[in-house]
PDB file of C-alpha atoms in Angstrom:
ATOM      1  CA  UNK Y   8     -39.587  55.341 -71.640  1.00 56.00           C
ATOM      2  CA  UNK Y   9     -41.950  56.798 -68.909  1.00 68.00           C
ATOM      3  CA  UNK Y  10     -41.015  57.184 -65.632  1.00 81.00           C
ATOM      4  CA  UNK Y  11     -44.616  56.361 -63.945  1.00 83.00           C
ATOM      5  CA  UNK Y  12     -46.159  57.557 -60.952  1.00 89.00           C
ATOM      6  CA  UNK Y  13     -44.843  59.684 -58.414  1.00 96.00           C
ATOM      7  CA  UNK Y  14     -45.360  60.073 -54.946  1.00 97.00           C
ATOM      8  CA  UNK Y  15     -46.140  62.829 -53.830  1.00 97.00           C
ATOM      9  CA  UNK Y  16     -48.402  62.910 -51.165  1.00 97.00           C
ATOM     10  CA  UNK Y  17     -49.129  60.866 -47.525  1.00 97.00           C
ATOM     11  CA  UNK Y  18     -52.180  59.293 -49.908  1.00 98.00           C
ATOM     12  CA  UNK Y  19     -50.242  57.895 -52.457  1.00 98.00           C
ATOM     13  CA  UNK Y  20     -48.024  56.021 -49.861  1.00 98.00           C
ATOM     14  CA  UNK Y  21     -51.346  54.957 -48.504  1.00 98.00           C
ATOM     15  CA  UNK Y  22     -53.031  53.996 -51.719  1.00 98.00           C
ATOM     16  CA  UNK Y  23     -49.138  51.900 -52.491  1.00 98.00           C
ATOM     17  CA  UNK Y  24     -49.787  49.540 -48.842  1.00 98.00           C
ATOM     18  CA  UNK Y  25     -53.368  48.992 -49.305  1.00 98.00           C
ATOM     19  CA  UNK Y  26     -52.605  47.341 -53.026  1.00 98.00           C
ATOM     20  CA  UNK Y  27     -49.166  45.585 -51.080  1.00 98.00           C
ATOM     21  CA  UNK Y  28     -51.730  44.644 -48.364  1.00 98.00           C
ATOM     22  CA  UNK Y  29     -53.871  43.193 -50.770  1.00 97.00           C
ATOM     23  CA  UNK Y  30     -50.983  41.205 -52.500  1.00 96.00           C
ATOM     24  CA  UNK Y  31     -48.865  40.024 -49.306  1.00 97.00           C
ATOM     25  CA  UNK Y  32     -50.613  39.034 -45.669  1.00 97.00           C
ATOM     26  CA  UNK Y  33     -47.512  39.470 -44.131  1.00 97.00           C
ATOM     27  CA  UNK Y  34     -47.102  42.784 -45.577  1.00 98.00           C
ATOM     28  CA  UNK Y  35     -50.582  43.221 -44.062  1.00 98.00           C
ATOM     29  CA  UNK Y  36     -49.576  41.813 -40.732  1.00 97.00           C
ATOM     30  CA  UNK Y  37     -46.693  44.120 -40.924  1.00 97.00           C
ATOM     31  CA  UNK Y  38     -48.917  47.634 -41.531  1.00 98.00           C
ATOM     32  CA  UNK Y  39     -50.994  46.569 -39.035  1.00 97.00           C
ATOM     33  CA  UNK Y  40     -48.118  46.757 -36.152  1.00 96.00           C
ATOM     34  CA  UNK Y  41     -46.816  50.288 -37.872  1.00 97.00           C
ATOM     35  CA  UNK Y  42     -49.085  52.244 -38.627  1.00 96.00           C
ATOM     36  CA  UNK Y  43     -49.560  54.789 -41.507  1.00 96.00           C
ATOM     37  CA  UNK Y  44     -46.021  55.516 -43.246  1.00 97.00           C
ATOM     38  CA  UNK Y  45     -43.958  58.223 -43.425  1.00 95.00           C
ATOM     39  CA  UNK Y  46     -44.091  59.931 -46.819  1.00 97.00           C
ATOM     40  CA  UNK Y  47     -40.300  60.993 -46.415  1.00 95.00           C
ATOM     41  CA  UNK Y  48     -40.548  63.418 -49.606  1.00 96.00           C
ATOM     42  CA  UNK Y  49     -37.071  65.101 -49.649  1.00 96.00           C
ATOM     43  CA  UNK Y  50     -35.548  67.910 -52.077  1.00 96.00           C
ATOM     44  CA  UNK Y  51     -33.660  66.776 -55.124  1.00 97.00           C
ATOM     45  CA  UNK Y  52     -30.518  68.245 -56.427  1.00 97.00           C
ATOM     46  CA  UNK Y  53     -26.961  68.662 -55.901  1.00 98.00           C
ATOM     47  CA  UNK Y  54     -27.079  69.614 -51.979  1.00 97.00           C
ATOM     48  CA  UNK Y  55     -29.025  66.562 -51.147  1.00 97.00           C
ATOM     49  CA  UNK Y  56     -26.500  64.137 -52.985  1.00 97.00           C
ATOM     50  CA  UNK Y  57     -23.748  66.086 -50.947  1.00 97.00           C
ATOM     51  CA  UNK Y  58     -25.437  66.293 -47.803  1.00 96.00           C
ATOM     52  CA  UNK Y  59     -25.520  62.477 -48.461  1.00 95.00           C
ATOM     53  CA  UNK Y  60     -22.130  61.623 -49.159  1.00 95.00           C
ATOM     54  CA  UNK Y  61     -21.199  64.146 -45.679  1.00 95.00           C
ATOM     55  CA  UNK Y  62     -23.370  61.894 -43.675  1.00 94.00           C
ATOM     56  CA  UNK Y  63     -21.290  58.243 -44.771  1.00 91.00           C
ATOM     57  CA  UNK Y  64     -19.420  56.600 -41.922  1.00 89.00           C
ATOM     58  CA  UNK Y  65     -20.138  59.240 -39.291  1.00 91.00           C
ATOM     59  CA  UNK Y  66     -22.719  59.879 -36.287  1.00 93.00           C
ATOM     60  CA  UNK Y  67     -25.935  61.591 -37.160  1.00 92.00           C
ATOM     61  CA  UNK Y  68     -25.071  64.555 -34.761  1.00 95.00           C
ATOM     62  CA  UNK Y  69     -21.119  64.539 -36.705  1.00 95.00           C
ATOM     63  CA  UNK Y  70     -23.047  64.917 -39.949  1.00 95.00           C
ATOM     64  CA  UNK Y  71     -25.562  67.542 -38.948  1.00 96.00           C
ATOM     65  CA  UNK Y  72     -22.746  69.433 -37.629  1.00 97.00           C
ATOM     66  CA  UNK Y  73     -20.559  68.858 -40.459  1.00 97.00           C
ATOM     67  CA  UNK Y  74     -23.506  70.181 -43.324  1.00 97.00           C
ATOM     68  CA  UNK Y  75     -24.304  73.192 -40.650  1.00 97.00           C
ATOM     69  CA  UNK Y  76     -21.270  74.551 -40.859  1.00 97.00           C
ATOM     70  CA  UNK Y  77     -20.858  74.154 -45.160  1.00 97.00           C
ATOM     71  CA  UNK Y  78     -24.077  75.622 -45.111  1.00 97.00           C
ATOM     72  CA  UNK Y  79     -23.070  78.622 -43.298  1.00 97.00           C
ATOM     73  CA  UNK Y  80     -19.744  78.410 -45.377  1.00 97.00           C
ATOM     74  CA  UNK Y  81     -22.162  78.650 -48.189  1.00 97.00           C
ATOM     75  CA  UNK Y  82     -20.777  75.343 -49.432  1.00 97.00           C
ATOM     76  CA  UNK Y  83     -23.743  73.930 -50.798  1.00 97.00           C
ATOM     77  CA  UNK Y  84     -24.058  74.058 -54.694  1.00 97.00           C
ATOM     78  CA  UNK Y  85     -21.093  73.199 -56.996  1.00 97.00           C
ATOM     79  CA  UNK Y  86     -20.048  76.442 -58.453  1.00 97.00           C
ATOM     80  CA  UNK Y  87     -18.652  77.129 -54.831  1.00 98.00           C
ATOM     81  CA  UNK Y  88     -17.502  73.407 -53.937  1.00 98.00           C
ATOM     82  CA  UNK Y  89     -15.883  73.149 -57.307  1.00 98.00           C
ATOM     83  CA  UNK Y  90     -14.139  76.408 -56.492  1.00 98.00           C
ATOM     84  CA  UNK Y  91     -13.245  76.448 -52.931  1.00 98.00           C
ATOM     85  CA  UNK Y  92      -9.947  75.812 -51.838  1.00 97.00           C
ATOM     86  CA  UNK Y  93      -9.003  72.235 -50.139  1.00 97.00           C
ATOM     87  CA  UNK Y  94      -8.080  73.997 -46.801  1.00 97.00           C
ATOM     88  CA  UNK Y  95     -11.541  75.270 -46.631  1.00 97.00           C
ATOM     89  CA  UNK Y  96     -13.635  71.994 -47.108  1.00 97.00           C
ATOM     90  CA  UNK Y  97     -10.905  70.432 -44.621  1.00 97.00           C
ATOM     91  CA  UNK Y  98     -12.115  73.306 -42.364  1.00 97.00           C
ATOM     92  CA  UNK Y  99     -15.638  72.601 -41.815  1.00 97.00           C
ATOM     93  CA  UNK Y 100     -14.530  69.121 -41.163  1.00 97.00           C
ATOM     94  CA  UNK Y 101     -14.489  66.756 -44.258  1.00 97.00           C
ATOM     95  CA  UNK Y 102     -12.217  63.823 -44.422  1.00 96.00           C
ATOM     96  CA  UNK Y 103      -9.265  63.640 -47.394  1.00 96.00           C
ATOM     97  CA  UNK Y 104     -11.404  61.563 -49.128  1.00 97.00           C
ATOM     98  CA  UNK Y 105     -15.306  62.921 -48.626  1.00 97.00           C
ATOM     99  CA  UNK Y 106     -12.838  66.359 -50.166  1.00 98.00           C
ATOM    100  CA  UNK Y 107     -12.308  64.421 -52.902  1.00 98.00           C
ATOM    101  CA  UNK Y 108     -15.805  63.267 -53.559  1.00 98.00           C
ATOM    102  CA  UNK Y 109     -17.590  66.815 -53.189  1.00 98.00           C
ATOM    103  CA  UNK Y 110     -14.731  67.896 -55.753  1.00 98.00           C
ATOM    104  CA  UNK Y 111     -15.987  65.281 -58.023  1.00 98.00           C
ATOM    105  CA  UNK Y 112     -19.805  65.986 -57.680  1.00 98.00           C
ATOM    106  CA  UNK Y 113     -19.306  69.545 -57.789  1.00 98.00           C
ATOM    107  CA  UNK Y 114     -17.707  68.884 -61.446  1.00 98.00           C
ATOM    108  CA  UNK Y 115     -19.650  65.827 -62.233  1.00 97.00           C
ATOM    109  CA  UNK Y 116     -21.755  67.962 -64.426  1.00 96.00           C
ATOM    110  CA  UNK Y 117     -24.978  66.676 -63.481  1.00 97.00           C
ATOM    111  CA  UNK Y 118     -28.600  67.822 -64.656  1.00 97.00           C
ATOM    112  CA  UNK Y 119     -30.753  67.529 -61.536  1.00 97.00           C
ATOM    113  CA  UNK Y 120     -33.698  68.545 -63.402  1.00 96.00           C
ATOM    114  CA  UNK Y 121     -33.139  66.130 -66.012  1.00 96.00           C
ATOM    115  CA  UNK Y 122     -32.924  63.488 -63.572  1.00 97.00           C
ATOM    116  CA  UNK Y 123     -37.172  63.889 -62.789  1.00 96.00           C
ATOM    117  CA  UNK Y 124     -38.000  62.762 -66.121  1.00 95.00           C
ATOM    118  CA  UNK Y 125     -35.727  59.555 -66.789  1.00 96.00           C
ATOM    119  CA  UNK Y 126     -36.190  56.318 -66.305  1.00 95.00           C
ATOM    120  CA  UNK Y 127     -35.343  54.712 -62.459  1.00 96.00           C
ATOM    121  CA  UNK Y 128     -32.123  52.481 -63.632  1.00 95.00           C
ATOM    122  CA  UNK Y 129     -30.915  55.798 -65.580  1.00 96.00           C
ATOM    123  CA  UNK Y 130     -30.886  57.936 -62.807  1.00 97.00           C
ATOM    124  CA  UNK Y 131     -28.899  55.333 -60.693  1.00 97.00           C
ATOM    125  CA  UNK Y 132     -26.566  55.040 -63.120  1.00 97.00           C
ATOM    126  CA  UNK Y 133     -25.889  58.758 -63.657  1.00 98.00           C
ATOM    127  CA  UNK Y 134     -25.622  58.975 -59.913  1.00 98.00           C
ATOM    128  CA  UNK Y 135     -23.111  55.958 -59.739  1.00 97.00           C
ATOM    129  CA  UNK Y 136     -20.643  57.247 -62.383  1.00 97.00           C
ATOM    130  CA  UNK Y 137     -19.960  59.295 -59.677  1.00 97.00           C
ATOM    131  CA  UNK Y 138     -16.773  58.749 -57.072  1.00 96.00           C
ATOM    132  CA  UNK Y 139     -18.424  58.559 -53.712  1.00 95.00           C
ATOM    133  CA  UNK Y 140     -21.658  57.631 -54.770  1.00 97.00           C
ATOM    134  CA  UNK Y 141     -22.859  54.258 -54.944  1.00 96.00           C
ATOM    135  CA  UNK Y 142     -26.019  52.006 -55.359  1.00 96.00           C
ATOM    136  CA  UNK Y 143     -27.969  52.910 -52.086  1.00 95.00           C
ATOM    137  CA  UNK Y 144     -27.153  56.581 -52.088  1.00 96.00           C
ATOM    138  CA  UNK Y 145     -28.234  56.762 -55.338  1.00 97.00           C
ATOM    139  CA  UNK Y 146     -31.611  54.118 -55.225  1.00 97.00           C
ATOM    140  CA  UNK Y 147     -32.658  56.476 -51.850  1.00 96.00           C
ATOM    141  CA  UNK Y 148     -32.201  59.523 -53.608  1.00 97.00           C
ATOM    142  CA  UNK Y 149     -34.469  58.029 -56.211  1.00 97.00           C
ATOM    143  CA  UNK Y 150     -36.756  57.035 -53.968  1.00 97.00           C
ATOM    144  CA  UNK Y 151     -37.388  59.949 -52.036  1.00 97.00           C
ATOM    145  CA  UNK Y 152     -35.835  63.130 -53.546  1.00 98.00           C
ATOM    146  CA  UNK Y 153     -37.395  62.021 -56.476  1.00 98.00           C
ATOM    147  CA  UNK Y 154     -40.251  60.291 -55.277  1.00 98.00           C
ATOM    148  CA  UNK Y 155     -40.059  57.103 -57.515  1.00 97.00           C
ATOM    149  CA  UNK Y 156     -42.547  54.609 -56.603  1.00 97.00           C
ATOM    150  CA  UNK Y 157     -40.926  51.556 -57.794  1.00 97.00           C
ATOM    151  CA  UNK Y 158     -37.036  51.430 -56.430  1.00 97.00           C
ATOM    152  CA  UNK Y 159     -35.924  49.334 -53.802  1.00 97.00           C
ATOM    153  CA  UNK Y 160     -32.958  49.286 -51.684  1.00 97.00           C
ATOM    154  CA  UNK Y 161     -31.267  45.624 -51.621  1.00 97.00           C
ATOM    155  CA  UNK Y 162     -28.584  46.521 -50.034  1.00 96.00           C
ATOM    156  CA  UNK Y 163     -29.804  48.240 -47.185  1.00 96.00           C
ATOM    157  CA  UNK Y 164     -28.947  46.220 -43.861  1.00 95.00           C
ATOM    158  CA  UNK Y 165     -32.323  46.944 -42.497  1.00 96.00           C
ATOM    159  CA  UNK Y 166     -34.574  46.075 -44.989  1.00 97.00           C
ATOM    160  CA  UNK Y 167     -32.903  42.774 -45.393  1.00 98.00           C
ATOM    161  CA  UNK Y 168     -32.847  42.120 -41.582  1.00 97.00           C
ATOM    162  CA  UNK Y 169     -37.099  43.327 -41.518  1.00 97.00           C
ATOM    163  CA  UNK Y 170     -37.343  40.725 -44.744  1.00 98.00           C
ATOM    164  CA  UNK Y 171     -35.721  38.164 -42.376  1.00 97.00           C
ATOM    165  CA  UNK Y 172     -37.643  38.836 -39.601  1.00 97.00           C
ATOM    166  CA  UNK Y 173     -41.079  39.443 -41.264  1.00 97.00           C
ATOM    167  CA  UNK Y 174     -40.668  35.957 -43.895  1.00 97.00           C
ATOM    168  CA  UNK Y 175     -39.389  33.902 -41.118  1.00 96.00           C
ATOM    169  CA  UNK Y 176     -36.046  33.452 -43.186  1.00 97.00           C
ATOM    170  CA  UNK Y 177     -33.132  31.818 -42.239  1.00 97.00           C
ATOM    171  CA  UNK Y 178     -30.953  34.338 -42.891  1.00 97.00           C
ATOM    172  CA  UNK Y 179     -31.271  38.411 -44.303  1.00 97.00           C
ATOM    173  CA  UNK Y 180     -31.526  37.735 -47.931  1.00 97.00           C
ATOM    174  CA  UNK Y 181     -28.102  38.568 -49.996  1.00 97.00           C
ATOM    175  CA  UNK Y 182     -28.823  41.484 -51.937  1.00 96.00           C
ATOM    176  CA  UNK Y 183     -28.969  39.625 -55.428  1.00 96.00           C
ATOM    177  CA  UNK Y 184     -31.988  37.530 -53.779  1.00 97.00           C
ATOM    178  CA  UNK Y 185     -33.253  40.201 -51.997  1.00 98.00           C
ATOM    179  CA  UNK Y 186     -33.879  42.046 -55.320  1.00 97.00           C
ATOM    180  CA  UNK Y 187     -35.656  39.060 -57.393  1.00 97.00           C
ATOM    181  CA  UNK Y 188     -37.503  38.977 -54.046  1.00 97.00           C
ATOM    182  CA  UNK Y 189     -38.497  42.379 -54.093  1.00 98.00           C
ATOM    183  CA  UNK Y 190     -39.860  41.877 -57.787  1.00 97.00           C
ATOM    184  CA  UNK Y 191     -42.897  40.749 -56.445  1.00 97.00           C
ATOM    185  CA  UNK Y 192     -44.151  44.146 -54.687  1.00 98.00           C
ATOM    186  CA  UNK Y 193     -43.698  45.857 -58.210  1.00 97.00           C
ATOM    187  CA  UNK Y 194     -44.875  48.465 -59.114  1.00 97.00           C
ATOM    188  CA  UNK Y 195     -44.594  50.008 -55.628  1.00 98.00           C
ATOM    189  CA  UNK Y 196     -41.219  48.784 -54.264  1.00 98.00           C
ATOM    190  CA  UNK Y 197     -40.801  52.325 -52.762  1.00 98.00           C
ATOM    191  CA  UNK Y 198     -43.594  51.859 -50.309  1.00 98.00           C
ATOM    192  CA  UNK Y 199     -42.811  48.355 -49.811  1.00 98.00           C
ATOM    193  CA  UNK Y 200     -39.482  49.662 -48.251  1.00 98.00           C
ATOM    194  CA  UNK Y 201     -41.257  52.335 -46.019  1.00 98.00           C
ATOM    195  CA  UNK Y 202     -43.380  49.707 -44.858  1.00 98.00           C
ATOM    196  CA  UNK Y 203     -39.855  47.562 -44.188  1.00 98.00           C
ATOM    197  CA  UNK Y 204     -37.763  49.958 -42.448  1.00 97.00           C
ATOM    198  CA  UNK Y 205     -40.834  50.779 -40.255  1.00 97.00           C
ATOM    199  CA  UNK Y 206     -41.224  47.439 -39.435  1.00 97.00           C
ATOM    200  CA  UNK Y 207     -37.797  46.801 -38.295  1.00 97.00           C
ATOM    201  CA  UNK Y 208     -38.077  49.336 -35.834  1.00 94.00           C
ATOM    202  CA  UNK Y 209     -41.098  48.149 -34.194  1.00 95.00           C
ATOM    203  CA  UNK Y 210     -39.415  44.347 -34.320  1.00 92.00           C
ATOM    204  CA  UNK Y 211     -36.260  45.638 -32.850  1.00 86.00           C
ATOM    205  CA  UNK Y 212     -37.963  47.155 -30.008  1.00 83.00           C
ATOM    206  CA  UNK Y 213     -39.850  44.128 -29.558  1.00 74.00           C
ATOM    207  CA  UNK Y 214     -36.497  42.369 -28.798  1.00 65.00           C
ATOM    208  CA  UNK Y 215     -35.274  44.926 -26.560  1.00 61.00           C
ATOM    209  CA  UNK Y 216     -38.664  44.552 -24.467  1.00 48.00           C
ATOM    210  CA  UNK Y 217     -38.310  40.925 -24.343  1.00 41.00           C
TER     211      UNK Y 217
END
């Protein structure tokens, strides 16, 4: 199987919302009130996953802090992780439990650079199989470590709330709904997303003017 396009560049997201544009007036409506969207290209590999599962439940500044100091530690890659000594991840500040998920990365055994060249719902599930890691970390890795063009996020609170908002829905859309929903912006579910989360933040600051 191929893996298809990848984004790479500001123009790719752009050439992703003008054929999303073209398909969806509300997804035109939508650009219109955010502007151009972020490309949000990230690195790929074992310190992103980690820096991810460091950054669940807690404040942004708790994480940053948290992922400064196991970079200065040099606790970043999983020959160290896998070999450091529980007192020392407890140290720079990780829970009982996030100790027990960067032991279980670190030995997961994972081949980030195999990873680029399989298919979307093969990299999820690799990512998955491991404790601490579930469906969103791993469909936003895809997405932008990766730079898939055709992943989506279900389960993401504020894409289903920016769905709600932007589709005059009833309700956010359950995440079983919100992914049959989401077929329809194929093949560039990655951009529809961008175009999503940007658009919740200009609606919620629309309600906190009004």
């Amino acid at each position: 199987m191929t893996i298809g396009r990848i984004i790479e560049t500001d123009a790719d997201v752009a050439e992703g919302m003008d054929w999303l544009a073209g398909q969806c007036p509300r997804m035109r409506d939508a650009y219109a009130q955010t502007g151009p969207l972020p490309l949000r290209r990230k690195p790929d590999g074992f310190a992103e996953l980690l820096s991810a599962i460091v950054g669940q439940q807690v404040s942004v500044a708790s994480a940053r802090a948290i992922w400064g100091r196991m970079q200065e530690a040099g606790l970043t890659n999983p020959q160290t992780c896998a070999a450091a000594p529980e007192e020392d991840l407890r140290t720079v500040g990780l829970s009982r439990q996030k100790i027990r998920y960067t032991y279980e990365l670190a030995n997961a055994g994972i081949d980030f650079d195999a990873l680029r060249n399989i298919p979307d719902a093969d990299v999820v599930k690799t990512l998955i199989s491991v404790p601490g890691i579930g469906p969103w970390t791993a469909e936003v890795y895809a997405m932008f470590s990766l730079g898939r063009t055709d992943i989506f996020a279900p389960g993401d609170l504020a894409l289903q709330e920016a769905a709600r908002i932007l589709y005059d829905l009833p309700d956010r859309p359950k995440e079983g709904a919100f992914r049959k929903m989401a077929e329809d912006w194929s093949p560039w579910r990655s951009v529809a997303a961008r175009l999503l989360w940007a658009y919740y933040r200009v609606a919620k600051n629309k309600e906190g003017i009004s």
